[in-house]
């Protein structure tokens, strides 16, 4: 029997002699590779945290001691060691394991994560709560170097450093990578810490004291960290006891160091150095490619698609950005750490001086853009819908209130599939349309996306263009940079009785539903300003109105239509279709849409169900 198969709980792990941990790590890494190659998932980060995960569960008494994983995209080993090994084939699929920690999935998942940089705050809260309740436990935040760049992480450090009675351990998992190469001054600082003599010295110390007195090591480590290389690290200035850097793949360094730290009181900071993709040569060489993968053959590695696939919205944006930058020198492109995901690799190559990866710092990215706009340049902030949630006040206070000319390219709008509820861009229409000065557009196809980007770019105030993850309907894209009229929708299908007012990605399935019901279908294009004239006309010429959006129904585009009707004093039966008032977990995007009735069949069925009873005109439609 394989060692890994004997571990169904961290308590089993803690029974193993230390000598078995290295073979266990080898098995675990192989299991991870096999498993992720069959399901897809975040491979590079998980390969990098195998030893760290084993060491944390081995040394700490989980789940009594709390581990909070930042982002949580590196928790597959944690899932495997905490009783979920056999469910790994269901990872990131409908009704399967989440790709992130989830409190209702396991008692070992102490805090739900997926948006980065929350772990120190959450772990500090747990540590403080333990003190208040008189409970003796450790709280451990494991945070990557990329996630460490966010303001939230520093807000938490600032707070934690003075909480001297808290048993908080922050483990900085430093692999010198975000999704893309890391950026910024913190990265430089960490590189300086790592390049010092101390790294080698700490490893030697870790080994030489085994199995000697543990407190000795702690003292030695402290001496080294504080005196021999850097007088005081930034983390010590924050009030932490800084230990490291140590080799995060060396269990003989990790375990004694963690055992020592466990005995220390107050806020501790352990700096471990790991390699993204560790143990799988292809991922080590190309950690970005293997950051998030689909299914692949591990022997061959990820191969470029043989047949050209349909262009994605992300590519539409990336191409537009380069084309617009070529004709307008004022254009500046900003990404908060999502160069690849947002389609900005080519722009970075072609216009390095106008490209800004600001790190995982969504709030800063928006206000940075606002500052650039005040000087007459034209910032385009490319940001996933879900991550713009982080920068809501910046959007209102810094951009919209001053009516600054910032264009927001909102990728991953609507359901995103395998990442699930944490990453779904379901709220943007609702949270954007209530902000004065904003223009808010939802693209229904690739060409319209390009036109909307141009329209938003030329609009002299804040404008947001939302588009979904993946490919669109395959519309031909016109090369010119043409605009559309702001606040005007278009009727795409003339029918009778029912008018479907569709937004963005819901236009195509609404047309198919319209064909089935002989309904009129309008592509509304703008959520703000809404085409009120079109709404009035459709209301006048039809008996029933239906709004359809891939966004939350509450407060969304359909609500905008209802408000317009009320403001005009028009009473009309209206059905609002969109995402329900619940979080939707991971799964195949098409299946998820169908599950909430947002495919053509579901739209038609909802319309029939809503308007059939006692509505004679529908008898005509159905006949
Ligand atoms: C608030 C937020 N912004 C962006 C992301 C997208 N994202 C996920 S992982 C990641 C890189 C994180 O780097 P690091 O913490 O160093 O972990 P690593 O991937 O190196 O293991 C980014 C940018 C996110 N999850 N949350
Ligand atoms: C963990 C995380 O936030 C990212 O890695 C995210 O999963 C990327 O999503 P996309 O695959 O949609 O770019
Ligand atoms: Mg990293």
PDB file of N, CA and C in Angstrom, residues 197-243:
ATOM      1  N   UNK A 197      23.685  35.900   2.481  1.00  0.00           N
ATOM      2  CA  UNK A 197      24.384  34.721   2.972  1.00  0.00           C
ATOM      3  C   UNK A 197      23.485  33.893   3.881  1.00  0.00           C
ATOM      4  N   UNK A 198      22.531  34.592   4.502  1.00  0.00           N
ATOM      5  CA  UNK A 198      21.770  33.971   5.564  1.00  0.00           C
ATOM      6  C   UNK A 198      20.985  32.753   5.112  1.00  0.00           C
ATOM      7  N   UNK A 199      20.540  32.789   3.860  1.00  0.00           N
ATOM      8  CA  UNK A 199      19.719  31.687   3.380  1.00  0.00           C
ATOM      9  C   UNK A 199      20.477  30.370   3.532  1.00  0.00           C
ATOM     10  N   UNK A 200      21.713  30.360   3.011  1.00  0.00           N
ATOM     11  CA  UNK A 200      22.519  29.148   3.101  1.00  0.00           C
ATOM     12  C   UNK A 200      22.775  28.805   4.568  1.00  0.00           C
ATOM     13  N   UNK A 201      23.083  29.846   5.347  1.00  0.00           N
ATOM     14  CA  UNK A 201      23.399  29.620   6.755  1.00  0.00           C
ATOM     15  C   UNK A 201      22.214  29.004   7.490  1.00  0.00           C
ATOM     16  N   UNK A 202      21.027  29.500   7.229  1.00  0.00           N
ATOM     17  CA  UNK A 202      19.844  29.002   7.931  1.00  0.00           C
ATOM     18  C   UNK A 202      19.629  27.532   7.636  1.00  0.00           C
ATOM     19  N   UNK A 203      19.873  27.130   6.382  1.00  0.00           N
ATOM     20  CA  UNK A 203      19.693  25.724   6.035  1.00  0.00           C
ATOM     21  C   UNK A 203      20.671  24.851   6.820  1.00  0.00           C
ATOM     22  N   UNK A 204      21.889  25.308   6.887  1.00  0.00           N
ATOM     23  CA  UNK A 204      22.896  24.534   7.596  1.00  0.00           C
ATOM     24  C   UNK A 204      22.536  24.424   9.065  1.00  0.00           C
ATOM     25  N   UNK A 205      22.141  25.556   9.615  1.00  0.00           N
ATOM     26  CA  UNK A 205      21.770  25.560  11.030  1.00  0.00           C
ATOM     27  C   UNK A 205      20.629  24.575  11.255  1.00  0.00           C
ATOM     28  N   UNK A 206      19.621  24.641  10.371  1.00  0.00           N
ATOM     29  CA  UNK A 206      18.450  23.769  10.508  1.00  0.00           C
ATOM     30  C   UNK A 206      18.866  22.311  10.571  1.00  0.00           C
ATOM     31  N   UNK A 207      19.821  21.940   9.729  1.00  0.00           N
ATOM     32  CA  UNK A 207      20.224  20.535   9.691  1.00  0.00           C
ATOM     33  C   UNK A 207      21.131  20.178  10.864  1.00  0.00           C
ATOM     34  N   UNK A 208      22.050  21.079  11.172  1.00  0.00           N
ATOM     35  CA  UNK A 208      23.071  20.704  12.141  1.00  0.00           C
ATOM     36  C   UNK A 208      22.509  20.509  13.544  1.00  0.00           C
ATOM     37  N   UNK A 209      21.412  21.188  13.865  1.00  0.00           N
ATOM     38  CA  UNK A 209      20.914  21.056  15.233  1.00  0.00           C
ATOM     39  C   UNK A 209      20.043  19.818  15.429  1.00  0.00           C
ATOM     40  N   UNK A 210      19.687  19.168  14.355  1.00  0.00           N
ATOM     41  CA  UNK A 210      18.821  17.999  14.521  1.00  0.00           C
ATOM     42  C   UNK A 210      19.544  16.880  15.255  1.00  0.00           C
ATOM     43  N   UNK A 211      19.025  16.236  16.196  1.00  0.00           N
ATOM     44  CA  UNK A 211      17.777  16.525  16.884  1.00  0.00           C
ATOM     45  C   UNK A 211      18.000  17.321  18.171  1.00  0.00           C
ATOM     46  N   UNK A 212      18.905  18.252  18.130  1.00  0.00           N
ATOM     47  CA  UNK A 212      19.301  19.015  19.319  1.00  0.00           C
ATOM     48  C   UNK A 212      18.196  19.857  19.900  1.00  0.00           C
ATOM     49  N   UNK A 213      18.494  20.615  20.941  1.00  0.00           N
ATOM     50  CA  UNK A 213      17.453  21.369  21.647  1.00  0.00           C
ATOM     51  C   UNK A 213      16.824  22.429  20.731  1.00  0.00           C
ATOM     52  N   UNK A 214      15.544  22.373  20.664  1.00  0.00           N
ATOM     53  CA  UNK A 214      14.841  23.198  19.681  1.00  0.00           C
ATOM     54  C   UNK A 214      14.926  24.692  19.966  1.00  0.00           C
ATOM     55  N   UNK A 215      14.920  25.036  21.231  1.00  0.00           N
ATOM     56  CA  UNK A 215      14.954  26.469  21.523  1.00  0.00           C
ATOM     57  C   UNK A 215      16.285  27.090  21.127  1.00  0.00           C
ATOM     58  N   UNK A 216      17.303  26.284  21.182  1.00  0.00           N
ATOM     59  CA  UNK A 216      18.606  26.731  20.722  1.00  0.00           C
ATOM     60  C   UNK A 216      18.539  27.234  19.295  1.00  0.00           C
ATOM     61  N   UNK A 217      17.869  26.434  18.485  1.00  0.00           N
ATOM     62  CA  UNK A 217      17.762  26.788  17.072  1.00  0.00           C
ATOM     63  C   UNK A 217      17.017  28.106  16.921  1.00  0.00           C
ATOM     64  N   UNK A 218      15.939  28.219  17.694  1.00  0.00           N
ATOM     65  CA  UNK A 218      15.154  29.448  17.601  1.00  0.00           C
ATOM     66  C   UNK A 218      16.041  30.643  17.913  1.00  0.00           C
ATOM     67  N   UNK A 219      16.845  30.501  18.958  1.00  0.00           N
ATOM     68  CA  UNK A 219      17.719  31.611  19.333  1.00  0.00           C
ATOM     69  C   UNK A 219      18.727  31.904  18.231  1.00  0.00           C
ATOM     70  N   UNK A 220      19.272  30.811  17.687  1.00  0.00           N
ATOM     71  CA  UNK A 220      20.277  30.999  16.642  1.00  0.00           C
ATOM     72  C   UNK A 220      19.655  31.668  15.419  1.00  0.00           C
ATOM     73  N   UNK A 221      18.484  31.170  15.077  1.00  0.00           N
ATOM     74  CA  UNK A 221      17.813  31.751  13.913  1.00  0.00           C
ATOM     75  C   UNK A 221      17.556  33.227  14.134  1.00  0.00           C
ATOM     76  N   UNK A 222      17.108  33.524  15.328  1.00  0.00           N
ATOM     77  CA  UNK A 222      16.826  34.917  15.641  1.00  0.00           C
ATOM     78  C   UNK A 222      18.086  35.764  15.542  1.00  0.00           C
ATOM     79  N   UNK A 223      19.162  35.231  16.114  1.00  0.00           N
ATOM     80  CA  UNK A 223      20.420  35.966  16.061  1.00  0.00           C
ATOM     81  C   UNK A 223      20.816  36.255  14.625  1.00  0.00           C
ATOM     82  N   UNK A 224      20.711  35.198  13.821  1.00  0.00           N
ATOM     83  CA  UNK A 224      21.096  35.363  12.428  1.00  0.00           C
ATOM     84  C   UNK A 224      20.237  36.416  11.763  1.00  0.00           C
ATOM     85  N   UNK A 225      18.921  36.240  11.944  1.00  0.00           N
ATOM     86  CA  UNK A 225      18.001  37.123  11.243  1.00  0.00           C
ATOM     87  C   UNK A 225      18.182  38.549  11.694  1.00  0.00           C
ATOM     88  N   UNK A 226      18.384  38.731  12.979  1.00  0.00           N
ATOM     89  CA  UNK A 226      18.391  40.098  13.482  1.00  0.00           C
ATOM     90  C   UNK A 226      19.762  40.746  13.386  1.00  0.00           C
ATOM     91  N   UNK A 227      20.800  39.944  13.556  1.00  0.00           N
ATOM     92  CA  UNK A 227      22.098  40.565  13.690  1.00  0.00           C
ATOM     93  C   UNK A 227      23.033  40.377  12.529  1.00  0.00           C
ATOM     94  N   UNK A 228      23.024  39.194  11.947  1.00  0.00           N
ATOM     95  CA  UNK A 228      24.152  38.878  11.099  1.00  0.00           C
ATOM     96  C   UNK A 228      24.011  39.373   9.671  1.00  0.00           C
ATOM     97  N   UNK A 229      22.811  39.412   9.167  1.00  0.00           N
ATOM     98  CA  UNK A 229      22.684  39.788   7.766  1.00  0.00           C
ATOM     99  C   UNK A 229      21.973  41.136   7.616  1.00  0.00           C
ATOM    100  N   UNK A 230      20.763  41.196   8.098  1.00  0.00           N
ATOM    101  CA  UNK A 230      20.021  42.453   7.997  1.00  0.00           C
ATOM    102  C   UNK A 230      19.753  42.929   9.419  1.00  0.00           C
ATOM    103  N   UNK A 231      20.030  44.152   9.736  1.00  0.00           N
ATOM    104  CA  UNK A 231      19.880  44.616  11.102  1.00  0.00           C
ATOM    105  C   UNK A 231      18.473  44.372  11.627  1.00  0.00           C
ATOM    106  N   UNK A 232      17.482  44.716  10.846  1.00  0.00           N
ATOM    107  CA  UNK A 232      16.103  44.397  11.209  1.00  0.00           C
ATOM    108  C   UNK A 232      15.342  44.357   9.909  1.00  0.00           C
ATOM    109  N   UNK A 233      14.633  43.274   9.706  1.00  0.00           N
ATOM    110  CA  UNK A 233      13.867  43.206   8.466  1.00  0.00           C
ATOM    111  C   UNK A 233      12.637  44.083   8.603  1.00  0.00           C
ATOM    112  N   UNK A 234      12.053  44.366   7.458  1.00  0.00           N
ATOM    113  CA  UNK A 234      10.825  45.153   7.458  1.00  0.00           C
ATOM    114  C   UNK A 234       9.763  44.501   8.356  1.00  0.00           C
ATOM    115  N   UNK A 235       9.743  43.183   8.363  1.00  0.00           N
ATOM    116  CA  UNK A 235       8.704  42.488   9.127  1.00  0.00           C
ATOM    117  C   UNK A 235       8.942  42.637  10.633  1.00  0.00           C
ATOM    118  N   UNK A 236      10.200  42.734  10.999  1.00  0.00           N
ATOM    119  CA  UNK A 236      10.486  42.990  12.416  1.00  0.00           C
ATOM    120  C   UNK A 236      10.069  44.407  12.798  1.00  0.00           C
ATOM    121  N   UNK A 237      10.279  45.328  11.867  1.00  0.00           N
ATOM    122  CA  UNK A 237       9.846  46.699  12.145  1.00  0.00           C
ATOM    123  C   UNK A 237       8.332  46.753  12.353  1.00  0.00           C
ATOM    124  N   UNK A 238       7.646  45.836  11.731  1.00  0.00           N
ATOM    125  CA  UNK A 238       6.192  45.762  11.914  1.00  0.00           C
ATOM    126  C   UNK A 238       5.822  45.096  13.241  1.00  0.00           C
ATOM    127  N   UNK A 239       6.794  44.557  13.939  1.00  0.00           N
ATOM    128  CA  UNK A 239       6.500  43.946  15.238  1.00  0.00           C
ATOM    129  C   UNK A 239       6.517  42.430  15.234  1.00  0.00           C
ATOM    130  N   UNK A 240       6.892  41.829  14.097  1.00  0.00           N
ATOM    131  CA  UNK A 240       6.950  40.362  14.023  1.00  0.00           C
ATOM    132  C   UNK A 240       8.340  39.866  14.382  1.00  0.00           C
ATOM    133  N   UNK A 241       8.382  38.643  14.838  1.00  0.00           N
ATOM    134  CA  UNK A 241       9.650  37.944  14.980  1.00  0.00           C
ATOM    135  C   UNK A 241       9.926  37.263  13.643  1.00  0.00           C
ATOM    136  N   UNK A 242      10.907  37.764  12.904  1.00  0.00           N
ATOM    137  CA  UNK A 242      11.168  37.276  11.546  1.00  0.00           C
ATOM    138  C   UNK A 242      12.156  36.118  11.569  1.00  0.00           C
ATOM    139  N   UNK A 243      11.796  35.039  10.914  1.00  0.00           N
ATOM    140  CA  UNK A 243      12.674  33.867  10.827  1.00  0.00           C
ATOM    141  C   UNK A 243      12.787  33.462   9.363  1.00  0.00           C
TER     142      UNK A 243
END
